[in-house]
């Protein structure tokens, strides 16, 4: 069977079913891309979304395509969310792993204030370290993994409570109001009840 007749057959199969959640534009785009020369991983993504759009169950999709439950669940969710047109934006393969360059940069960041890197806050959190390193090195890991790495290195983003209290031992913790300039004449719009009651 020629590839063009096979492509027409695929289109006929999908066109014969009513769409559950893909727009006509999305469905047409996916079918068009399915007919092009794609890497198998991208082809699977599109097939998962099209089969889900036809009303096929997750287990049926996994059995038909030969993919994992997680993969099917993810791409079914993408289709249901209305962003099926982003099928090729997620990279194929395992994410990059942490390397020695990442570890060294993490150590360097933790030893400096985030303000030195243009942030408004004075102390790093694992979440901000993760975001900063993802932008800088292109390696995305969770904030929990950042905390694990810091712990392995004997570091932490948490400030020690004794360190926080020794930084300003002579400062009063109360609020001081000073240098207020008077606008004009004093206003006596406030009413105070100063009657002492002895019960």
PDB file of C-alpha atoms in Angstrom:
ATOM      1  CA  UNK A   1       0.000   0.000   0.000  1.00  0.00           C
ATOM      2  CA  UNK A   2       1.403   3.402  -0.929  1.00  0.00           C
ATOM      3  CA  UNK A   3       2.027   6.011   1.762  1.00  0.00           C
ATOM      4  CA  UNK A   4      -0.530   8.435   0.281  1.00  0.00           C
ATOM      5  CA  UNK A   5      -3.331   5.844   0.362  1.00  0.00           C
ATOM      6  CA  UNK A   6      -2.276   4.905   3.907  1.00  0.00           C
ATOM      7  CA  UNK A   7      -2.427   8.592   4.928  1.00  0.00           C
ATOM      8  CA  UNK A   8      -5.894   8.939   3.408  1.00  0.00           C
ATOM      9  CA  UNK A   9      -7.025   5.852   5.319  1.00  0.00           C
ATOM     10  CA  UNK A  10      -5.747   7.335   8.599  1.00  0.00           C
ATOM     11  CA  UNK A  11      -7.603  10.587   7.923  1.00  0.00           C
ATOM     12  CA  UNK A  12     -10.804   8.676   7.092  1.00  0.00           C
ATOM     13  CA  UNK A  13     -10.591   6.710  10.365  1.00  0.00           C
ATOM     14  CA  UNK A  14     -10.301   9.884  12.453  1.00  0.00           C
ATOM     15  CA  UNK A  15     -12.810  11.843  10.378  1.00  0.00           C
ATOM     16  CA  UNK A  16     -15.416   9.109  10.855  1.00  0.00           C
ATOM     17  CA  UNK A  17     -15.566   9.838  14.602  1.00  0.00           C
ATOM     18  CA  UNK A  18     -16.993  12.876  16.319  1.00  0.00           C
ATOM     19  CA  UNK A  19     -14.427  15.020  18.099  1.00  0.00           C
ATOM     20  CA  UNK A  20     -14.620  15.027  21.918  1.00  0.00           C
ATOM     21  CA  UNK A  21     -12.394  17.979  22.724  1.00  0.00           C
ATOM     22  CA  UNK A  22     -10.122  18.941  19.806  1.00  0.00           C
ATOM     23  CA  UNK A  23     -11.119  21.893  17.663  1.00  0.00           C
ATOM     24  CA  UNK A  24     -11.430  21.254  13.914  1.00  0.00           C
ATOM     25  CA  UNK A  25      -8.258  23.311  13.436  1.00  0.00           C
ATOM     26  CA  UNK A  26      -6.314  21.244  16.011  1.00  0.00           C
ATOM     27  CA  UNK A  27      -7.573  17.971  14.589  1.00  0.00           C
ATOM     28  CA  UNK A  28      -6.669  18.973  11.024  1.00  0.00           C
ATOM     29  CA  UNK A  29      -3.206  20.123  12.165  1.00  0.00           C
ATOM     30  CA  UNK A  30      -2.523  16.890  14.043  1.00  0.00           C
ATOM     31  CA  UNK A  31      -3.664  14.772  11.099  1.00  0.00           C
ATOM     32  CA  UNK A  32      -1.488  16.774   8.728  1.00  0.00           C
ATOM     33  CA  UNK A  33       1.563  16.361  10.984  1.00  0.00           C
ATOM     34  CA  UNK A  34       0.825  12.675  11.465  1.00  0.00           C
ATOM     35  CA  UNK A  35       1.137  12.229   7.720  1.00  0.00           C
ATOM     36  CA  UNK A  36       4.592  13.826   7.611  1.00  0.00           C
ATOM     37  CA  UNK A  37       7.866  12.056   8.335  1.00  0.00           C
ATOM     38  CA  UNK A  38       7.989  12.279  12.146  1.00  0.00           C
ATOM     39  CA  UNK A  39      10.154  10.752  14.832  1.00  0.00           C
ATOM     40  CA  UNK A  40       8.299   7.817  16.460  1.00  0.00           C
ATOM     41  CA  UNK A  41       7.980   9.694  19.778  1.00  0.00           C
ATOM     42  CA  UNK A  42       6.211  12.643  18.155  1.00  0.00           C
ATOM     43  CA  UNK A  43       4.000  10.283  16.158  1.00  0.00           C
ATOM     44  CA  UNK A  44       2.940   8.552  19.393  1.00  0.00           C
ATOM     45  CA  UNK A  45       1.983  11.875  20.983  1.00  0.00           C
ATOM     46  CA  UNK A  46      -0.276  12.778  18.089  1.00  0.00           C
ATOM     47  CA  UNK A  47      -1.834   9.311  17.929  1.00  0.00           C
ATOM     48  CA  UNK A  48      -2.578   9.383  21.659  1.00  0.00           C
ATOM     49  CA  UNK A  49      -4.379  12.720  21.366  1.00  0.00           C
ATOM     50  CA  UNK A  50      -6.329  11.678  18.284  1.00  0.00           C
ATOM     51  CA  UNK A  51      -7.388   8.348  19.793  1.00  0.00           C
ATOM     52  CA  UNK A  52      -8.427  10.079  23.027  1.00  0.00           C
ATOM     53  CA  UNK A  53     -10.388  12.598  20.957  1.00  0.00           C
ATOM     54  CA  UNK A  54     -12.205   9.662  19.363  1.00  0.00           C
ATOM     55  CA  UNK A  55     -13.268   8.506  22.842  1.00  0.00           C
ATOM     56  CA  UNK A  56     -10.811   5.629  23.266  1.00  0.00           C
ATOM     57  CA  UNK A  57      -9.854   4.732  26.835  1.00  0.00           C
ATOM     58  CA  UNK A  58      -6.371   5.207  28.227  1.00  0.00           C
ATOM     59  CA  UNK A  59      -5.793   1.446  28.502  1.00  0.00           C
ATOM     60  CA  UNK A  60      -6.978   0.933  24.899  1.00  0.00           C
ATOM     61  CA  UNK A  61      -4.603   3.683  23.725  1.00  0.00           C
ATOM     62  CA  UNK A  62      -1.659   2.142  25.607  1.00  0.00           C
ATOM     63  CA  UNK A  63      -2.399  -1.272  24.140  1.00  0.00           C
ATOM     64  CA  UNK A  64      -2.869   0.065  20.596  1.00  0.00           C
ATOM     65  CA  UNK A  65       0.169   2.347  20.488  1.00  0.00           C
ATOM     66  CA  UNK A  66       2.425   0.520  22.912  1.00  0.00           C
ATOM     67  CA  UNK A  67       3.077   3.413  25.262  1.00  0.00           C
ATOM     68  CA  UNK A  68       3.168   3.760  29.046  1.00  0.00           C
ATOM     69  CA  UNK A  69       0.144   4.764  31.131  1.00  0.00           C
ATOM     70  CA  UNK A  70       1.995   7.939  32.186  1.00  0.00           C
ATOM     71  CA  UNK A  71       2.661   8.978  28.604  1.00  0.00           C
ATOM     72  CA  UNK A  72      -0.935   8.350  27.585  1.00  0.00           C
ATOM     73  CA  UNK A  73      -2.279  10.206  30.629  1.00  0.00           C
ATOM     74  CA  UNK A  74      -0.032  13.219  29.955  1.00  0.00           C
ATOM     75  CA  UNK A  75      -0.938  13.633  26.270  1.00  0.00           C
ATOM     76  CA  UNK A  76      -4.631  12.957  26.870  1.00  0.00           C
ATOM     77  CA  UNK A  77      -4.481  15.784  29.432  1.00  0.00           C
ATOM     78  CA  UNK A  78      -2.782  18.069  26.904  1.00  0.00           C
ATOM     79  CA  UNK A  79      -5.535  17.396  24.368  1.00  0.00           C
ATOM     80  CA  UNK A  80      -8.300  17.905  26.954  1.00  0.00           C
ATOM     81  CA  UNK A  81      -6.684  21.172  28.070  1.00  0.00           C
ATOM     82  CA  UNK A  82      -7.026  22.523  24.536  1.00  0.00           C
ATOM     83  CA  UNK A  83      -3.310  22.820  23.846  1.00  0.00           C
ATOM     84  CA  UNK A  84      -2.870  19.881  21.468  1.00  0.00           C
ATOM     85  CA  UNK A  85      -1.188  22.230  18.992  1.00  0.00           C
ATOM     86  CA  UNK A  86       1.830  22.288  21.363  1.00  0.00           C
ATOM     87  CA  UNK A  87       2.581  18.601  20.732  1.00  0.00           C
ATOM     88  CA  UNK A  88       6.137  19.321  19.551  1.00  0.00           C
ATOM     89  CA  UNK A  89       7.163  21.905  22.157  1.00  0.00           C
ATOM     90  CA  UNK A  90       8.136  19.371  24.806  1.00  0.00           C
ATOM     91  CA  UNK A  91      11.551  17.881  24.156  1.00  0.00           C
ATOM     92  CA  UNK A  92      11.978  14.185  23.542  1.00  0.00           C
ATOM     93  CA  UNK A  93      13.991  12.049  25.902  1.00  0.00           C
ATOM     94  CA  UNK A  94      15.062  12.212  29.475  1.00  0.00           C
ATOM     95  CA  UNK A  95      15.720  15.629  30.938  1.00  0.00           C
ATOM     96  CA  UNK A  96      19.351  16.664  31.359  1.00  0.00           C
ATOM     97  CA  UNK A  97      20.864  15.514  34.608  1.00  0.00           C
ATOM     98  CA  UNK A  98      22.807  17.500  37.131  1.00  0.00           C
ATOM     99  CA  UNK A  99      26.519  17.688  36.344  1.00  0.00           C
ATOM    100  CA  UNK A 100      29.600  19.064  38.116  1.00  0.00           C
ATOM    101  CA  UNK A 101      29.108  22.491  36.497  1.00  0.00           C
ATOM    102  CA  UNK A 102      25.581  22.618  37.950  1.00  0.00           C
ATOM    103  CA  UNK A 103      26.832  21.658  41.441  1.00  0.00           C
ATOM    104  CA  UNK A 104      29.598  24.272  41.363  1.00  0.00           C
ATOM    105  CA  UNK A 105      27.201  26.986  40.208  1.00  0.00           C
ATOM    106  CA  UNK A 106      24.699  25.993  42.912  1.00  0.00           C
ATOM    107  CA  UNK A 107      27.423  26.343  45.577  1.00  0.00           C
ATOM    108  CA  UNK A 108      28.386  29.725  44.179  1.00  0.00           C
ATOM    109  CA  UNK A 109      24.801  31.008  44.137  1.00  0.00           C
ATOM    110  CA  UNK A 110      24.096  29.905  47.718  1.00  0.00           C
ATOM    111  CA  UNK A 111      27.233  31.667  48.962  1.00  0.00           C
ATOM    112  CA  UNK A 112      26.042  35.001  47.519  1.00  0.00           C
ATOM    113  CA  UNK A 113      22.962  37.118  48.004  1.00  0.00           C
ATOM    114  CA  UNK A 114      20.275  36.917  45.307  1.00  0.00           C
ATOM    115  CA  UNK A 115      20.450  40.715  45.182  1.00  0.00           C
ATOM    116  CA  UNK A 116      23.857  40.374  43.518  1.00  0.00           C
ATOM    117  CA  UNK A 117      22.018  38.672  40.636  1.00  0.00           C
ATOM    118  CA  UNK A 118      19.307  41.308  40.305  1.00  0.00           C
ATOM    119  CA  UNK A 119      16.616  39.833  42.556  1.00  0.00           C
ATOM    120  CA  UNK A 120      14.676  41.931  45.051  1.00  0.00           C
ATOM    121  CA  UNK A 121      14.898  39.416  47.903  1.00  0.00           C
ATOM    122  CA  UNK A 122      17.853  38.830  50.211  1.00  0.00           C
ATOM    123  CA  UNK A 123      17.813  35.057  50.710  1.00  0.00           C
ATOM    124  CA  UNK A 124      17.608  32.167  48.259  1.00  0.00           C
ATOM    125  CA  UNK A 125      14.839  29.603  48.321  1.00  0.00           C
ATOM    126  CA  UNK A 126      15.181  26.225  46.655  1.00  0.00           C
ATOM    127  CA  UNK A 127      12.462  27.223  44.198  1.00  0.00           C
ATOM    128  CA  UNK A 128      14.336  30.368  43.109  1.00  0.00           C
ATOM    129  CA  UNK A 129      17.636  28.503  42.872  1.00  0.00           C
ATOM    130  CA  UNK A 130      15.927  25.951  40.625  1.00  0.00           C
ATOM    131  CA  UNK A 131      14.442  28.692  38.400  1.00  0.00           C
ATOM    132  CA  UNK A 132      17.705  30.620  38.177  1.00  0.00           C
ATOM    133  CA  UNK A 133      19.752  27.544  37.270  1.00  0.00           C
ATOM    134  CA  UNK A 134      17.155  26.387  34.737  1.00  0.00           C
ATOM    135  CA  UNK A 135      17.415  29.758  32.969  1.00  0.00           C
ATOM    136  CA  UNK A 136      21.187  29.837  33.198  1.00  0.00           C
ATOM    137  CA  UNK A 137      22.154  26.210  32.461  1.00  0.00           C
ATOM    138  CA  UNK A 138      19.002  24.767  30.882  1.00  0.00           C
ATOM    139  CA  UNK A 139      18.725  21.991  33.482  1.00  0.00           C
ATOM    140  CA  UNK A 140      15.362  21.853  35.240  1.00  0.00           C
ATOM    141  CA  UNK A 141      15.092  20.059  38.558  1.00  0.00           C
ATOM    142  CA  UNK A 142      12.593  20.333  41.393  1.00  0.00           C
ATOM    143  CA  UNK A 143      13.123  22.457  44.476  1.00  0.00           C
ATOM    144  CA  UNK A 144      13.072  19.214  46.512  1.00  0.00           C
ATOM    145  CA  UNK A 145      16.051  17.975  44.489  1.00  0.00           C
ATOM    146  CA  UNK A 146      17.813  21.310  45.073  1.00  0.00           C
ATOM    147  CA  UNK A 147      17.326  20.822  48.823  1.00  0.00           C
ATOM    148  CA  UNK A 148      18.721  17.275  48.582  1.00  0.00           C
ATOM    149  CA  UNK A 149      21.801  18.523  46.713  1.00  0.00           C
ATOM    150  CA  UNK A 150      22.337  21.299  49.253  1.00  0.00           C
ATOM    151  CA  UNK A 151      22.019  18.836  52.115  1.00  0.00           C
ATOM    152  CA  UNK A 152      24.601  16.539  50.491  1.00  0.00           C
ATOM    153  CA  UNK A 153      26.985  19.503  50.281  1.00  0.00           C
ATOM    154  CA  UNK A 154      26.289  20.519  53.878  1.00  0.00           C
ATOM    155  CA  UNK A 155      24.502  23.681  52.749  1.00  0.00           C
ATOM    156  CA  UNK A 156      20.992  25.014  53.163  1.00  0.00           C
ATOM    157  CA  UNK A 157      18.791  27.909  52.114  1.00  0.00           C
ATOM    158  CA  UNK A 158      17.427  28.150  55.666  1.00  0.00           C
ATOM    159  CA  UNK A 159      18.842  30.868  57.893  1.00  0.00           C
ATOM    160  CA  UNK A 160      19.983  29.809  61.322  1.00  0.00           C
ATOM    161  CA  UNK A 161      17.827  31.361  64.051  1.00  0.00           C
ATOM    162  CA  UNK A 162      20.879  32.225  66.178  1.00  0.00           C
ATOM    163  CA  UNK A 163      22.439  33.962  63.166  1.00  0.00           C
ATOM    164  CA  UNK A 164      19.318  36.045  62.615  1.00  0.00           C
ATOM    165  CA  UNK A 165      19.211  37.162  66.261  1.00  0.00           C
ATOM    166  CA  UNK A 166      22.958  38.003  66.479  1.00  0.00           C
ATOM    167  CA  UNK A 167      22.862  40.155  63.348  1.00  0.00           C
ATOM    168  CA  UNK A 168      21.047  42.952  65.166  1.00  0.00           C
ATOM    169  CA  UNK A 169      21.428  42.475  68.940  1.00  0.00           C
ATOM    170  CA  UNK A 170      20.902  46.136  69.888  1.00  0.00           C
ATOM    171  CA  UNK A 171      17.916  46.831  67.692  1.00  0.00           C
ATOM    172  CA  UNK A 172      14.593  47.293  69.361  1.00  0.00           C
ATOM    173  CA  UNK A 173      11.885  45.081  67.935  1.00  0.00           C
ATOM    174  CA  UNK A 174       9.249  47.783  68.438  1.00  0.00           C
ATOM    175  CA  UNK A 175       8.017  50.199  65.791  1.00  0.00           C
ATOM    176  CA  UNK A 176       9.402  53.725  65.802  1.00  0.00           C
ATOM    177  CA  UNK A 177       7.622  56.593  64.096  1.00  0.00           C
ATOM    178  CA  UNK A 178       9.726  59.648  63.442  1.00  0.00           C
ATOM    179  CA  UNK A 179      10.178  62.474  61.001  1.00  0.00           C
ATOM    180  CA  UNK A 180       6.471  62.863  60.334  1.00  0.00           C
ATOM    181  CA  UNK A 181       5.684  66.304  59.042  1.00  0.00           C
ATOM    182  CA  UNK A 182       2.520  68.018  60.059  1.00  0.00           C
ATOM    183  CA  UNK A 183       0.166  68.702  57.187  1.00  0.00           C
ATOM    184  CA  UNK A 184      -1.549  71.731  58.710  1.00  0.00           C
ATOM    185  CA  UNK A 185      -3.476  72.484  61.860  1.00  0.00           C
ATOM    186  CA  UNK A 186      -4.143  69.591  64.208  1.00  0.00           C
ATOM    187  CA  UNK A 187      -7.422  67.827  63.639  1.00  0.00           C
ATOM    188  CA  UNK A 188      -9.580  66.835  66.592  1.00  0.00           C
ATOM    189  CA  UNK A 189     -11.975  64.577  64.778  1.00  0.00           C
ATOM    190  CA  UNK A 190     -11.138  61.715  67.097  1.00  0.00           C
ATOM    191  CA  UNK A 191     -13.331  61.112  70.095  1.00  0.00           C
ATOM    192  CA  UNK A 192     -11.818  59.487  73.165  1.00  0.00           C
ATOM    193  CA  UNK A 193     -13.849  58.157  76.050  1.00  0.00           C
ATOM    194  CA  UNK A 194     -11.563  58.677  79.023  1.00  0.00           C
ATOM    195  CA  UNK A 195     -14.122  58.105  81.745  1.00  0.00           C
ATOM    196  CA  UNK A 196     -12.669  55.774  84.339  1.00  0.00           C
ATOM    197  CA  UNK A 197     -14.986  53.089  85.504  1.00  0.00           C
ATOM    198  CA  UNK A 198     -14.487  51.318  88.775  1.00  0.00           C
ATOM    199  CA  UNK A 199     -16.368  48.051  88.965  1.00  0.00           C
TER     200      UNK A 199
END
